[in-house]
C-alpha cells in the first residue's frame, strides 16, 4: 500500500492541523488521542512516512526504530504509567482495524485494562 501524504497524521506532522503534543524527539511525535478509550490514551508516531508496522519494520533505519521505541518508553515514564502498568497496541491493515494509514502505537493506561481482546 502506497503512503497517503494527506492522511491525518501526515497533516499533524506538517503542522497543518493541531494536536495535543506530549513528547517529541528526532524520530517520533506523541500526542493525545482525539477520542480516548482510557483515562490515558496517547499515540506515538514516527516522523517518517510509514503506513504501518509492516512498512516501518521493513524499511525504517535502525536510528528511526531506536528513536521510535525509545519515544514509546519515554512517554510511558513521563506519563507516570511505567510503575502502574500500561498497554501498547498497533493496528495493522483490515483485520487489525487500522483507521489511519500512518504507523502509530497506542499507549493506554491509568485504569485496569482488563482482558487483552474483547470476546466476540
Ligand atoms: P487506528 O484504528 O489504530 O488506526 O487508530 C486511529 C486513532 O487515531 C483513533 O484512536 C482515533 O481516535 C485517532 N485519531 C484520529 N484523528 C485524530 C486526530 N486528529 N488527533 C488525534 N487522534 C486522532
Short mmCIF file of C-alpha atoms and ligand atoms in Angstrom, two decimals:
data_model
loop_
_atom_site.label_atom_id
_atom_site.label_comp_id
_atom_site.label_asym_id
_atom_site.label_seq_id
_atom_site.Cartn_x
_atom_site.Cartn_y
_atom_site.Cartn_z
CA UNK A 1 0.00 0.00 0.00
CA UNK A 2 1.40 3.39 -1.04
CA UNK A 3 1.76 6.06 1.63
CA UNK A 4 -1.00 8.71 1.51
CA UNK A 5 0.70 12.09 2.08
CA UNK A 6 -2.65 13.59 3.09
CA UNK A 7 -3.54 11.19 5.90
CA UNK A 8 -4.43 12.94 9.15
CA UNK A 9 -1.16 12.13 10.94
CA UNK A 10 0.92 13.37 7.99
CA UNK A 11 -1.03 16.63 8.26
CA UNK A 12 -0.33 16.80 12.01
CA UNK A 13 3.39 16.25 11.32
CA UNK A 14 3.35 19.11 8.79
CA UNK A 15 1.63 21.36 11.34
CA UNK A 16 -1.48 21.73 9.16
CA UNK A 17 -3.79 20.57 11.94
CA UNK A 18 -3.19 20.83 15.68
CA UNK A 19 -2.56 18.07 18.18
CA UNK A 20 -2.14 17.91 21.96
CA UNK A 21 1.57 17.12 21.88
CA UNK A 22 3.13 15.41 24.89
CA UNK A 23 6.56 14.41 23.54
CA UNK A 24 8.84 14.76 20.55
CA UNK A 25 12.30 13.51 19.63
CA UNK A 26 14.21 13.42 16.34
CA UNK A 27 12.24 10.47 15.00
CA UNK A 28 8.88 10.42 16.78
CA UNK A 29 5.97 12.58 17.91
CA UNK A 30 3.44 11.71 20.64
CA UNK A 31 0.05 13.32 21.26
CA UNK A 32 -3.27 12.62 22.97
CA UNK A 33 -5.79 10.56 21.00
CA UNK A 34 -8.77 12.72 19.99
CA UNK A 35 -11.23 10.01 21.11
CA UNK A 36 -9.65 8.47 24.22
CA UNK A 37 -10.52 4.86 25.06
CA UNK A 38 -8.88 5.01 28.52
CA UNK A 39 -8.01 7.79 31.01
CA UNK A 40 -4.59 7.83 29.36
CA UNK A 41 -4.61 7.30 25.59
CA UNK A 42 -1.62 8.61 23.68
CA UNK A 43 -0.50 7.94 20.13
CA UNK A 44 3.18 7.72 19.22
CA UNK A 45 4.02 8.11 15.53
CA UNK A 46 7.29 8.01 13.61
CA UNK A 47 8.14 11.22 11.75
CA UNK A 48 8.93 9.21 8.61
CA UNK A 49 6.31 8.24 6.03
CA UNK A 50 5.42 4.65 7.01
CA UNK A 51 1.97 3.18 6.50
CA UNK A 52 2.04 0.55 9.22
CA UNK A 53 4.15 -1.68 11.43
CA UNK A 54 4.71 -3.87 8.37
CA UNK A 55 6.16 -0.94 6.39
CA UNK A 56 8.10 0.54 9.35
CA UNK A 57 9.70 -2.73 10.44
CA UNK A 58 10.82 -3.46 6.89
CA UNK A 59 12.01 -0.02 5.72
CA UNK A 60 12.85 2.25 8.67
CA UNK A 61 16.52 2.83 9.50
CA UNK A 62 17.98 1.50 12.74
CA UNK A 63 18.11 5.08 14.07
CA UNK A 64 14.42 5.62 13.31
CA UNK A 65 13.45 2.35 15.01
CA UNK A 66 15.53 3.17 18.09
CA UNK A 67 14.15 6.72 18.23
CA UNK A 68 10.60 5.45 17.96
CA UNK A 69 10.88 2.67 20.53
CA UNK A 70 12.67 5.00 22.96
CA UNK A 71 9.87 7.54 22.49
CA UNK A 72 7.22 4.97 23.48
CA UNK A 73 9.11 4.12 26.68
CA UNK A 74 9.87 7.77 27.46
CA UNK A 75 6.22 8.77 27.04
CA UNK A 76 5.02 5.99 29.36
CA UNK A 77 7.55 7.02 32.02
CA UNK A 78 6.73 10.73 31.62
CA UNK A 79 3.03 9.99 32.00
CA UNK A 80 3.61 8.02 35.20
CA UNK A 81 2.37 4.63 33.99
CA UNK A 82 5.67 2.74 33.91
CA UNK A 83 5.04 1.83 37.56
CA UNK A 84 1.28 1.25 37.43
CA UNK A 85 1.25 -0.54 34.08
CA UNK A 86 0.03 0.20 30.58
CA UNK A 87 -0.79 -1.42 27.26
CA UNK A 88 0.63 -0.67 23.82
CA UNK A 89 -1.25 -1.55 20.66
CA UNK A 90 -0.58 -1.17 16.94
CA UNK A 91 -3.33 -1.98 14.47
CA UNK A 92 -2.28 -3.11 11.02
CA UNK A 93 -4.48 -3.36 7.96
CA UNK A 94 -8.03 -4.58 7.53
CA UNK A 95 -8.13 -7.37 10.09
CA UNK A 96 -6.31 -5.17 12.62
CA UNK A 97 -8.92 -2.40 12.09
CA UNK A 98 -6.31 0.24 11.25
CA UNK A 99 -8.08 3.53 10.50
CA UNK A 100 -5.22 5.97 9.96
CA UNK A 101 -2.63 4.81 7.38
CA UNK A 102 0.42 6.23 9.16
CA UNK A 103 2.10 3.83 11.59
CA UNK A 104 1.18 4.55 15.21
CA UNK A 105 1.33 2.89 18.59
CA UNK A 106 -1.45 3.48 21.10
CA UNK A 107 -0.50 3.74 24.78
CA UNK A 108 -3.37 3.05 27.19
CA UNK A 109 -3.23 3.39 30.96
CA UNK A 110 -4.43 4.88 34.24
CA UNK A 111 -7.06 2.17 34.70
CA UNK A 112 -7.24 -1.63 34.96
CA UNK A 113 -7.41 -2.53 31.29
CA UNK A 114 -8.96 -5.98 31.57
CA UNK A 115 -8.64 -8.86 29.13
CA UNK A 116 -6.35 -8.45 26.15
CA UNK A 117 -9.03 -8.70 23.47
CA UNK A 118 -12.83 -8.39 23.67
CA UNK A 119 -14.66 -11.70 23.37
CA UNK A 120 -16.87 -11.99 20.30
P1 LIG B 1 -6.30 3.04 14.44
O1 LIG B 1 -7.64 2.37 14.40
O2 LIG B 1 -5.26 2.23 15.18
O3 LIG B 1 -5.83 3.49 13.07
O4 LIG B 1 -6.50 4.32 15.35
C1 LIG B 1 -6.54 5.64 14.87
C2 LIG B 1 -6.69 6.53 16.09
O5 LIG B 1 -6.43 7.88 15.70
C3 LIG B 1 -8.07 6.51 16.75
O6 LIG B 1 -7.94 6.12 18.10
C4 LIG B 1 -8.55 7.97 16.59
O7 LIG B 1 -9.32 8.41 17.69
C5 LIG B 1 -7.25 8.73 16.46
N1 LIG B 1 -7.32 9.99 15.77
C6 LIG B 1 -7.90 10.25 14.57
N2 LIG B 1 -7.74 11.54 14.23
C7 LIG B 1 -7.02 12.10 15.23
C8 LIG B 1 -6.52 13.43 15.46
N3 LIG B 1 -6.73 14.43 14.60
N4 LIG B 1 -5.82 13.65 16.61
C9 LIG B 1 -5.61 12.66 17.50
N5 LIG B 1 -6.05 11.40 17.33
C10 LIG B 1 -6.74 11.13 16.21
#
